[in-house]
Coordinates of C-alpha atoms in Angstrom, one line a residue:
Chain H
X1 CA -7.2 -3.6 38.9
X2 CA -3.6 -4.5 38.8
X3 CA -4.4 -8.1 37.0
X4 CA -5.9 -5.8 34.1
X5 CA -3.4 -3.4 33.7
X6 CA -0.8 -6.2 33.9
X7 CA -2.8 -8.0 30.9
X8 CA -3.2 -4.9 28.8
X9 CA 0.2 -5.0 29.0
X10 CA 0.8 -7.8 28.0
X11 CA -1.8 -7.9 24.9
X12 CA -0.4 -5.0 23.9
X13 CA 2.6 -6.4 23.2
X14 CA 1.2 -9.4 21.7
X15 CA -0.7 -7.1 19.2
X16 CA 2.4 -5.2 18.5
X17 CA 4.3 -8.5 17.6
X18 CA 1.4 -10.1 15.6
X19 CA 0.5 -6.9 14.2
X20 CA 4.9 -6.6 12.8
X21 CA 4.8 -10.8 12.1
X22 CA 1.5 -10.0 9.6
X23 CA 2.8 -7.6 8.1
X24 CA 6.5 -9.5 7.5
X25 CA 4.7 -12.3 6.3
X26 CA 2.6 -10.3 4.1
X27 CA 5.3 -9.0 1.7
X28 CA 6.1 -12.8 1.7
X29 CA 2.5 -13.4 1.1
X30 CA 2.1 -10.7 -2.3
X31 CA 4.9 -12.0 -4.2
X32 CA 3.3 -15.6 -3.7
X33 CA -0.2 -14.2 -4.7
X34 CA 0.8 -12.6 -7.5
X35 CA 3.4 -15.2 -8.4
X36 CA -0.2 -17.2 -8.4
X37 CA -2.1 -14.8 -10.6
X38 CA 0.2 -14.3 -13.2
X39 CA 0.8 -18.3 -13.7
X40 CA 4.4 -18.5 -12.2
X41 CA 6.1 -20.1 -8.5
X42 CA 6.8 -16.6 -7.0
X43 CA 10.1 -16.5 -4.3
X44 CA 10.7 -20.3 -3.3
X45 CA 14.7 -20.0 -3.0
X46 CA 14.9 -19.2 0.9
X47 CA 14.0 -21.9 3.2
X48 CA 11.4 -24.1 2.6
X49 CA 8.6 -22.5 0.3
X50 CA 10.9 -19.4 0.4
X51 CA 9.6 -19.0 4.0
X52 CA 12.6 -17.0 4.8
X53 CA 12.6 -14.8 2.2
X54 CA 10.9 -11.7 4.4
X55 CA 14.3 -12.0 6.6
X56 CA 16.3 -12.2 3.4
X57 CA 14.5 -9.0 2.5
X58 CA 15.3 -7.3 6.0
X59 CA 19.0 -7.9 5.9
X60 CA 19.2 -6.8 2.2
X61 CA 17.4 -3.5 3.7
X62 CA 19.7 -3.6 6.6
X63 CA 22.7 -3.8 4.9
X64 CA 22.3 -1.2 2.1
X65 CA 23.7 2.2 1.6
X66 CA 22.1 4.9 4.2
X67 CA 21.9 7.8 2.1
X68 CA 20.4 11.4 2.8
X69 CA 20.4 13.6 0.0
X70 CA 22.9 16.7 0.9
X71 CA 20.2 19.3 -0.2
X72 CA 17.8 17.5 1.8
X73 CA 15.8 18.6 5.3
X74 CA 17.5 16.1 7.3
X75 CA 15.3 16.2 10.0
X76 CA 12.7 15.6 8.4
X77 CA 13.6 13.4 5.9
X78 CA 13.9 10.8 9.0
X79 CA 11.0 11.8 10.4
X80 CA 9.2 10.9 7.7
X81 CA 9.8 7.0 7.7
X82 CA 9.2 7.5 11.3
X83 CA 5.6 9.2 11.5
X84 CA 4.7 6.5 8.9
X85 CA 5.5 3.7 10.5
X86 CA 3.8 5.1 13.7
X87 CA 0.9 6.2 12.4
X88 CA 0.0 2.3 10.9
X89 CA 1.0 0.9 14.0
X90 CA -1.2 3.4 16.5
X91 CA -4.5 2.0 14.9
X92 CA -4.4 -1.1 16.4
X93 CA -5.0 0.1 20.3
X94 CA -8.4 -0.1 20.0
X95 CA -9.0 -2.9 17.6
X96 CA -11.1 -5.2 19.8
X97 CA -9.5 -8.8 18.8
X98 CA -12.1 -11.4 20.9
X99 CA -14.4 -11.2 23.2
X100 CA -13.4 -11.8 26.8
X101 CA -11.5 -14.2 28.8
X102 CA -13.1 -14.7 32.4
X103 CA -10.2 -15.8 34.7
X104 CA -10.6 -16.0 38.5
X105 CA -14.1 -14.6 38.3
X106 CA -12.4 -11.5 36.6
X107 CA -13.0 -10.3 32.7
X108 CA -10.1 -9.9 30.9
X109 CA -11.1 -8.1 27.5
X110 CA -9.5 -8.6 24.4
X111 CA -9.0 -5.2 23.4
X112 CA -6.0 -2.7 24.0
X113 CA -7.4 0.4 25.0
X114 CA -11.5 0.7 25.7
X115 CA -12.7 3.7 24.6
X116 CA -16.4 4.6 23.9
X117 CA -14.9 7.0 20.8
X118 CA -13.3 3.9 19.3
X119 CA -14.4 4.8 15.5
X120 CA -13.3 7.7 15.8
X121 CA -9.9 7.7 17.3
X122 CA -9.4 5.0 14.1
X123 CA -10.8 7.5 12.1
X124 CA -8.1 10.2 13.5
X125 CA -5.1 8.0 13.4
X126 CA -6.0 7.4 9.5
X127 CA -6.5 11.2 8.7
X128 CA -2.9 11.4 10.3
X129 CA -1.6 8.5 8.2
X130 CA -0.4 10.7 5.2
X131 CA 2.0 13.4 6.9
X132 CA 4.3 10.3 7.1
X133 CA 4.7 10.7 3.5
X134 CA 4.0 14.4 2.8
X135 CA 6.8 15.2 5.1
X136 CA 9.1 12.6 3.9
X137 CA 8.4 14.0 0.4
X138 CA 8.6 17.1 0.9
X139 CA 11.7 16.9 2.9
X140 CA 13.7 15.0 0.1
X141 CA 13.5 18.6 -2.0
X142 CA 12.7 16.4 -5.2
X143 CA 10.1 17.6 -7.5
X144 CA 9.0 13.9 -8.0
X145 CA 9.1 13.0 -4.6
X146 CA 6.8 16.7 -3.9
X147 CA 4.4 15.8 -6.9
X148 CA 4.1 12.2 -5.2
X149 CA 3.7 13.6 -2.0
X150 CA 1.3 16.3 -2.8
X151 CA -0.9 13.4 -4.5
X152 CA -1.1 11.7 -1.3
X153 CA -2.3 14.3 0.4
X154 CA -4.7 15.4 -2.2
X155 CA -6.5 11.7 -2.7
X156 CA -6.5 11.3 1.5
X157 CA -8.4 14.2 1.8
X158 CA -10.8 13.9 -1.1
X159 CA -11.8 9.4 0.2
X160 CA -11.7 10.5 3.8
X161 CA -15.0 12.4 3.7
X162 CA -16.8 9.2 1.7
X163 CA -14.9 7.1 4.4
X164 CA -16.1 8.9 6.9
X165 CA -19.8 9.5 5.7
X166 CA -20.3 5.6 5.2
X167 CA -19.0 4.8 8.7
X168 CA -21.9 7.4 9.8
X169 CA -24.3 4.9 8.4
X170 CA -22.7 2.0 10.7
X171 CA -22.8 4.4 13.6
X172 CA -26.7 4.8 13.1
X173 CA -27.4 1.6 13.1
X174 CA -25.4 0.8 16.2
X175 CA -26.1 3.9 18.0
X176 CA -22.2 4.0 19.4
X177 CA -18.8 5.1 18.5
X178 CA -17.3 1.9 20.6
X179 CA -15.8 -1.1 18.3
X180 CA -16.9 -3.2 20.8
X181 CA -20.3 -2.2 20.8
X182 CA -20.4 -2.1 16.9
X183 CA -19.4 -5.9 16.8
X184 CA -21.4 -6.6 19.5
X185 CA -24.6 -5.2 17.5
X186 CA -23.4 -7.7 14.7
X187 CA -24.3 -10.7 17.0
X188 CA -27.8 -11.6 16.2
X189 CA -29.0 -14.6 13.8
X190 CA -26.2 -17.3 15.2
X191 CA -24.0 -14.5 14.7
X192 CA -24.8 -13.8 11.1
X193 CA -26.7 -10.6 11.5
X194 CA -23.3 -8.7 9.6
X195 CA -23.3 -5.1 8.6
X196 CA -22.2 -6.0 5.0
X197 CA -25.7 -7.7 4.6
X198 CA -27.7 -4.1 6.2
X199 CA -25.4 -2.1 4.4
X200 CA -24.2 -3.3 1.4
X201 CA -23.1 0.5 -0.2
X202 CA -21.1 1.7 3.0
X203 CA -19.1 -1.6 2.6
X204 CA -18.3 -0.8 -1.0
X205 CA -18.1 2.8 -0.3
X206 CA -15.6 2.2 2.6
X207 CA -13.1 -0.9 1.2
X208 CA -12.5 1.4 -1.9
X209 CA -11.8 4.3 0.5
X210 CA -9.9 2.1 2.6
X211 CA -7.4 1.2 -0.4
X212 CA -7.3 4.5 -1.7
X213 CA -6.1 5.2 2.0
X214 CA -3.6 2.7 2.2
X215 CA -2.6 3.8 -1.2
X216 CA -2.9 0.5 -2.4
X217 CA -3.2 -0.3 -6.8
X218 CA -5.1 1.0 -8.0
X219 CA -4.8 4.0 -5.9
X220 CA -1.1 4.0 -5.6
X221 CA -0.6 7.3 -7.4
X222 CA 1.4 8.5 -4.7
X223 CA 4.4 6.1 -5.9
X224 CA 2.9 5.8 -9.3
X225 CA 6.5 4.7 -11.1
X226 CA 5.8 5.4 -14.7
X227 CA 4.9 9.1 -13.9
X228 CA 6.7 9.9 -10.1
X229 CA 9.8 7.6 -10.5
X230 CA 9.5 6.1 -7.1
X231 CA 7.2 8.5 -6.1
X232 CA 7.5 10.4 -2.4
X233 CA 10.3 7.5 -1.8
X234 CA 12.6 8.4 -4.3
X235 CA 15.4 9.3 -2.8
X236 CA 15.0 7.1 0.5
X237 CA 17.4 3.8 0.9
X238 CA 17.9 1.1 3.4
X239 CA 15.3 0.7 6.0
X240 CA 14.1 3.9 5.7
X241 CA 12.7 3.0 2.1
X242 CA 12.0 0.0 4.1
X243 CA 9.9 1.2 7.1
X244 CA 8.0 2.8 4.1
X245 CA 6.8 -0.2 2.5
X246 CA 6.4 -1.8 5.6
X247 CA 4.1 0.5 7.3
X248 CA 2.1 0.0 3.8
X249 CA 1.2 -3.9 4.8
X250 CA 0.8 -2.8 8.3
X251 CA -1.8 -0.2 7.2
X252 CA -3.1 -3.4 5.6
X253 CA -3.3 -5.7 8.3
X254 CA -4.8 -2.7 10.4
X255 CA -7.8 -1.5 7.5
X256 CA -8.3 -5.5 6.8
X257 CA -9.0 -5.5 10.9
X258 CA -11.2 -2.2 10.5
X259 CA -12.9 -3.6 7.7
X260 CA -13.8 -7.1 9.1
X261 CA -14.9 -5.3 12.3
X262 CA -17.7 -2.3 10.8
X263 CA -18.5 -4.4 7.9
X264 CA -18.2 -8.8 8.6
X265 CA -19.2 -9.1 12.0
X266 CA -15.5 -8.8 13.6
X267 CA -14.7 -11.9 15.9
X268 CA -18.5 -13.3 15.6
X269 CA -18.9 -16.5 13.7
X270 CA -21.9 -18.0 12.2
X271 CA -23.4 -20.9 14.8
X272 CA -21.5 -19.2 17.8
X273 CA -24.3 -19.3 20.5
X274 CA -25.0 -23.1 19.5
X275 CA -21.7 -24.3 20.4
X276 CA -21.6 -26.6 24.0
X277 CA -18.5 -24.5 24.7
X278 CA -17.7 -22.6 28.0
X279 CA -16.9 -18.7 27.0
X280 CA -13.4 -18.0 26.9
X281 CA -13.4 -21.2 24.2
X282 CA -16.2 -19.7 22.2
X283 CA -13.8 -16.2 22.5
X284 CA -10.7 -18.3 21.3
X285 CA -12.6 -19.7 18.1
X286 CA -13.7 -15.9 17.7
X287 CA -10.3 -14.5 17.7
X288 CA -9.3 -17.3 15.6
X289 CA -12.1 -16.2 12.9
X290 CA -11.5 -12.9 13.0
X291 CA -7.8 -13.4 12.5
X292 CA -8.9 -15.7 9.3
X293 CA -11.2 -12.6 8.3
X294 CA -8.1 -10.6 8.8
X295 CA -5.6 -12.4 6.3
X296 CA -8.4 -13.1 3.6
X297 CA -8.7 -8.9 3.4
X298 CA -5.2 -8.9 3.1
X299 CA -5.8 -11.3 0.4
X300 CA -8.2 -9.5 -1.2
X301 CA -6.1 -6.5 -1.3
X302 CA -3.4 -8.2 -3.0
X303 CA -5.7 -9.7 -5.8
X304 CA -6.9 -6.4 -6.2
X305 CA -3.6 -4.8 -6.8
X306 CA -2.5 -7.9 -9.4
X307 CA -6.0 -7.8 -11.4
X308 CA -7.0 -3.9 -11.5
X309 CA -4.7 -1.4 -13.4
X310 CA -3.9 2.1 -12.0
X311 CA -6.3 4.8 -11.8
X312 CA -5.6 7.8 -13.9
X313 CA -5.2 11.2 -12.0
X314 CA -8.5 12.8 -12.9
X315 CA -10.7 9.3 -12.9
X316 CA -9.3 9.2 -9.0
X317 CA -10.5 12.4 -8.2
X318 CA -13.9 12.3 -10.3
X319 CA -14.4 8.7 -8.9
X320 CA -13.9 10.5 -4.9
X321 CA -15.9 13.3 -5.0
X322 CA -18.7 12.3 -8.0
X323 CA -19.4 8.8 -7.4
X324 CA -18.6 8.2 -3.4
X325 CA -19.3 11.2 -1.7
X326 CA -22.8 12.1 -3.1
X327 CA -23.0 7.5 -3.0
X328 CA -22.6 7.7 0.8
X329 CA -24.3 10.5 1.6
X330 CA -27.5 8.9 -0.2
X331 CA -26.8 6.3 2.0
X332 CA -27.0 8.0 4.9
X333 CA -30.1 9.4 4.2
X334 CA -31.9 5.9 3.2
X335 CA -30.0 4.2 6.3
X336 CA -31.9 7.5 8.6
X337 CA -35.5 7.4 6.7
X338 CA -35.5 3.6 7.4
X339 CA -34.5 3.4 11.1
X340 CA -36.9 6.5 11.5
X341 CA -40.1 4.4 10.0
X342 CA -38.9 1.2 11.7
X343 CA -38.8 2.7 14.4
X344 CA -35.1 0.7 15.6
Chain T
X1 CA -0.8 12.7 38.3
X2 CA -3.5 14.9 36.7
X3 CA -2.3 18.4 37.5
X4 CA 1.7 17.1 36.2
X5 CA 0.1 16.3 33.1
X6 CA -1.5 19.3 32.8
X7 CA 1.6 21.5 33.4
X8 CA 3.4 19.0 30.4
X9 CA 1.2 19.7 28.2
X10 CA 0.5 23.3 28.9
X11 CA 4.4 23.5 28.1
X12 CA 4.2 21.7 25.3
X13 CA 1.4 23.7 23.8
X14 CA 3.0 26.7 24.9
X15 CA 6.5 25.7 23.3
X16 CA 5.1 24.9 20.3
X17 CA 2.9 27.6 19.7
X18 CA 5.7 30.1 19.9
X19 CA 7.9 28.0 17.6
X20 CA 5.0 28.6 14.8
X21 CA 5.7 32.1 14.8
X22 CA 9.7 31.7 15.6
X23 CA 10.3 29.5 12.7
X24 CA 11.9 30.9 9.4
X25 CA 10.7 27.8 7.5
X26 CA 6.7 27.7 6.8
X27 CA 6.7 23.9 7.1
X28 CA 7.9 23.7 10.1
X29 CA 5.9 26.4 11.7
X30 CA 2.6 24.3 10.0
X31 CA 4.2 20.8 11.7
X32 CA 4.5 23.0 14.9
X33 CA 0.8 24.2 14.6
X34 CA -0.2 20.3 14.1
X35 CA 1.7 19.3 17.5
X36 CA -0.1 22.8 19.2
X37 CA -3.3 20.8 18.0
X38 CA -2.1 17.5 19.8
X39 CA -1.4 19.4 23.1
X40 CA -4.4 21.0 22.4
X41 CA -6.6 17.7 22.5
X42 CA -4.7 16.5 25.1
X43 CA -5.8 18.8 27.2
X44 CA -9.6 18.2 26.1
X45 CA -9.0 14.7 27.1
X46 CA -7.8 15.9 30.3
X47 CA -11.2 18.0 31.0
X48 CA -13.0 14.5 30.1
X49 CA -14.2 15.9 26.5
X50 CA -13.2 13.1 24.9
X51 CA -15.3 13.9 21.5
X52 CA -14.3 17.0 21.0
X53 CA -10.1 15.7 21.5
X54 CA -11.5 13.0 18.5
X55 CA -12.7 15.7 16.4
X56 CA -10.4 18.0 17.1
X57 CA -7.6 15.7 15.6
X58 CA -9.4 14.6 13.1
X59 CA -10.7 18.0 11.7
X60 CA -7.5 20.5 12.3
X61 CA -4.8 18.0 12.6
X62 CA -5.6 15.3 10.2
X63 CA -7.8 17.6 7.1
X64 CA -7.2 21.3 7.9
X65 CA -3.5 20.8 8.3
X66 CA -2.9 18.5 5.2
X67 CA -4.4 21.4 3.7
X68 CA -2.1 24.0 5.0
X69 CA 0.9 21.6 4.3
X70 CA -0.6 20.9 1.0
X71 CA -0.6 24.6 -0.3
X72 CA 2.8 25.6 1.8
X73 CA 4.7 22.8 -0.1
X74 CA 3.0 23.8 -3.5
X75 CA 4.3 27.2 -2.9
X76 CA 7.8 25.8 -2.3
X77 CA 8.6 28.9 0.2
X78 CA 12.3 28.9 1.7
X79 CA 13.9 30.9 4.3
X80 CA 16.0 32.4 1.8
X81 CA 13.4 33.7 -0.3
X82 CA 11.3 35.6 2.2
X83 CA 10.6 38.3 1.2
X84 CA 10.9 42.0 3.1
X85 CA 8.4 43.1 5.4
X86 CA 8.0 46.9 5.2
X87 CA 8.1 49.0 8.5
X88 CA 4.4 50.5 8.2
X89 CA 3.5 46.2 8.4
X90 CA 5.9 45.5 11.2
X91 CA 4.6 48.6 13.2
X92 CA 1.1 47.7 12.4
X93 CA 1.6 44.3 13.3
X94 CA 3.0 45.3 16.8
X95 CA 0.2 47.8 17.4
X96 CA -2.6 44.4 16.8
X97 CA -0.5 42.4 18.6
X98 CA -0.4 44.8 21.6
X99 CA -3.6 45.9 21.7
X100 CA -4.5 41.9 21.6
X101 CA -2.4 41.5 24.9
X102 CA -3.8 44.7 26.7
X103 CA -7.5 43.4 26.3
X104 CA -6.4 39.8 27.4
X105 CA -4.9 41.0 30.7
X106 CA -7.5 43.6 31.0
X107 CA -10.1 40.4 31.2
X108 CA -7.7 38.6 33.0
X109 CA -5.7 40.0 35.9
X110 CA -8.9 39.6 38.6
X111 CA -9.7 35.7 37.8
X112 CA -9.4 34.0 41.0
X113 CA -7.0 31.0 40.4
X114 CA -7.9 29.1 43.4
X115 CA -9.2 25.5 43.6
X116 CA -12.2 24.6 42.2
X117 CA -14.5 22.9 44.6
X118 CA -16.5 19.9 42.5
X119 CA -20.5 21.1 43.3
X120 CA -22.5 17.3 44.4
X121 CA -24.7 18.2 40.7
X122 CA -21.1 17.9 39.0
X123 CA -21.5 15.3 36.3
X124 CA -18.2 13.8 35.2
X125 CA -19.8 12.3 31.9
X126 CA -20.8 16.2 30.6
X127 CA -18.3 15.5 28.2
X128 CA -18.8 12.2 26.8
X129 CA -20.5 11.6 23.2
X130 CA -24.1 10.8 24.8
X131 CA -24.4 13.8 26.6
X132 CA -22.5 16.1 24.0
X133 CA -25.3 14.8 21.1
X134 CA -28.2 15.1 23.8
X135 CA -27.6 18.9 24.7
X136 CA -26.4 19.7 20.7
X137 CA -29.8 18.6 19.6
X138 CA -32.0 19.8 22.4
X139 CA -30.9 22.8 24.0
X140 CA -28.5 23.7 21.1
X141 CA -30.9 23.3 18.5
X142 CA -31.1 26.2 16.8
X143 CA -27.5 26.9 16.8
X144 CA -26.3 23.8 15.5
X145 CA -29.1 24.2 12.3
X146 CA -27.7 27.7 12.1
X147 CA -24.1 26.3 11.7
X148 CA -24.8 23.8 9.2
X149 CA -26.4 26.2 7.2
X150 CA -23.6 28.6 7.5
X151 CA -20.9 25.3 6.5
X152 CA -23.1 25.0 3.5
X153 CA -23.1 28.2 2.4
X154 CA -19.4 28.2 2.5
X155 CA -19.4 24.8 0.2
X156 CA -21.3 26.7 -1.9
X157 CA -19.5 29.8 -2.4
X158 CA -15.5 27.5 -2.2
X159 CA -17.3 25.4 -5.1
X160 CA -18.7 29.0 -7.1
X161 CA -15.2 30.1 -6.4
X162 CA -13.5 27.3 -8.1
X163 CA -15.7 26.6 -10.7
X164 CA -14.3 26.9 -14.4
X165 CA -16.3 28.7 -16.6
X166 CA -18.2 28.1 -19.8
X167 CA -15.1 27.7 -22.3
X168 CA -12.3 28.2 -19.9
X169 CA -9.1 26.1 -20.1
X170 CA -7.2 24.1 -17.4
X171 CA -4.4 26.4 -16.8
X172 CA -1.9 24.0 -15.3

């Protein structure tokens, strides 16, 4: 018992530490992707390959003016940064990174917290995810910084009932709310048997939600800068505007996680039960994979945002509620009339 | 460890709850009612109703309360602006409010506050998804169909509400 508790411990803090290094190396990472889609070399001045450049960033951040507008909540206005940052880091707990690593005759799994309501405690800590910015809007008594922030909440409401309709589908199939158990379902055929393939429309229906959760082009209409200025960041500085931004690619890294788990099989890998491995090096290779599955979302996220324009106001909302909603709730439907004739 | 907890969060919730009505600033007494909603589902978590501690956060705190937040900031209210309550609301108000507090300790002064003793049919897992979605769609049935069909009636009537008419503008 004390061998677990001693390992959680431990794992947690692994997960907190990859979890901040991903989401460093990610800003890094979008200025070199899009420096790659529009044709040009992207940051390459700071250390080799401009590998330093996310450190250069943080001491810039550091270093700059800390300034709280006077007729500003103050209170709030640092809570704000705060609950963001929070909020993108609390999701990880129950992301179930590997399998399990039998030591001593004892199972060690790779997960922070095992809970059978895993999906939904995700699903809470997202619905959360925008009072970071509502408050920090609100509190800067801005009218752009309001209009940004009201957005926010406005466009997480209207995709988190598609988000949560087209995980409803995953949860039928599975027949648990447990992460674990949902990847584990996602084991057969050499570990191919993936949701994406069973449901193609939930994984639509749920990346598109995911970005327009994450707020993420082209659903940044929170911080849309030819309307809102900066947005519900306008009159943050220093790492405060900072932890913002940050807790954006950490929301990344974390719906990328989410994503690979419901939708491409989480830590399975195609030929995984044919290996001549023992099980803690099949569980290695899996973390590996799902860490690769991991930073291509991230990748995909950032090809999005430098290929796709913005949304307009109205198209976001008409796309929400006219398109995914009555999409995924069709889905849910087909998904229950088939596993009632099939009988599985 | 369990019974600590429980007096924590019983504070907290307590705490809380009266700063929603204490504070002069509506946003703060809606960011109060979210943490009452946290303490809240703390305490379902403590009673092993893990579900309902999910749902609970994800319904009130994480879509009801955007809500609130949403239409309090819209209305920009400040503590400067409120605007006088009469004396017939104020001694109306009291008058609900006490006759609220007489019924509660009316049903409450003779409930035994002694220890529970745990019966050998006690099933620790009553609260757990499984056994929740069992009962809901057994025993429950009815209830649960009746429910729905109330929700949908209110979806209904919000979306008759706030439908524009045949050859009205957009006023904002």
């Amino acid at each position: 018992m004390e061998s677990v508790l001693i390992f959680k411990a431990i794992f947690i803090l692994v997960v907190f530490g990859i979890t901040l290094l991903t989401a460093t190396y990610s800003t890094l990472a979008e200025r070199k992707v899009a420096g790659f889609l529009q044709d040009r070399l992207g940051p390459d001045r700071a250390g080799p390959y401009g590998l330093l450049q996310p450190l250069a960033d943080a001491v810039k951040m550091f270093f700059k003016e800390e300034f709280i507008p006077s007729s500003a909540n103050k209170w709030l206005f640092i809570a704000g940064p705060s609950l963001a940052m929070l909020t993108a880091l609390m999701t990880s707990a129950v992301v179930p990174f590997g399998d399990s690593i039998i030591w001593d005759g004892q199972e060690f799994k790779l997960q922070g917290m095992e809970i059978n309501i895993g999906i939904l405690y995700v699903f809470g800590i997202v619905s959360l995810g925008v009072y970071g910015i509502m408050v920090g809007g609100w509190a800067s008594n801005n009218k752009f910084s309001l209009l940004g922030a009201i957005r926010a909440a406005s466009q997480n409401i209207s995709y988190e009932l598609a988000m949560g309709l087209s995980i409803i589908a995953i949860m039928m199939m599975t027949g648990s709310l447990d992460l674990n158990a949902v990847v584990k379902g996602q084991a057969g055929f050499h570990g191919m048997a993936w949701n994406v393939f069973y449901q193609p429309l939930a994984c639509i229906i749920f990346i598109v939600c995911a970005f327009a959760e994450c707020n993420r082009t082209p659903f940044d209409l929170p911080e849309c800068e030819t309307e809102l200025v900066g947005g519900y960041h306008t009159e943050y500085s220093s790492m405060k505007l900072g932890l913002y931004l940050f807790s954006e690619y950490t929301n990344m890294f974390v719906s990328s996680a989410v994503i690979s788990i419901l939708f491409f099989g989480g830590y399975n890998f195609p030929g995984q039960d044919l290996l001549p491995f023992s099980h803690n090096v099949i569980t290695i290779i899996g973390a590996a994979v799902f860490f690769g599955k991991i930073l291509f979302f991230i990748f995909f996220f950032m090809w999005v945002r430098w290929t796709l324009p913005r949304f307009r106001y109205d198209q976001l909302m008409g796309l929400g509620w006219k398109s995914l909603l009555p999409l995924a709730i069709v889905n849910v439907m087909i998904t229950g009339a088939v596993i009632l004739l099939t009988g599985k | 460890m369990a019974d600590k907890l429980f007096y924590f969060l019983t504070f907290l919730a307590l705490l809380s709850a009266l700063m929603v009505v204490f504070s002069r600033n509506p946003i703060h007494s809606v960011l109060y009612l979210i943490l009452t909603f946290f303490t809240l589902s703390g305490h379902y978590v403590l009673l092993n109703a893990q579900f309902i501690a999910a749902v609970n956060i994800i319904v009130y705190a994480g879509a009801i309360m955007v809500l609130f937040l949403f239409v309090v900031m819209f209305l920009n209210l400040r503590s400067e602006t409120q605007e006088k309550t009469s004396i017939l609301s104020k001694v109306a108000s009291v008058t609900a409010a006490g006759l609220l507090m007489v019924v509660l300790v009316a049903a409450l002064k003779d409930v035994n506050l002694g220890t529970v003793q745990a019966t050998p049919d006690f099933d620790s897992q009553v609260g757990m998804v499984e056994q929740l979605g069992k009962v809901l769609f057994s025993k429950f049935l009815l209830p649960f169909e009746l429910a729905s069909v109330l929700f949908l009636a209110a979806m209904v009537g919000a979306v008759m509400l706030g439908r524009r008419e045949p050859g009205e503008q957009n006023t904002f």
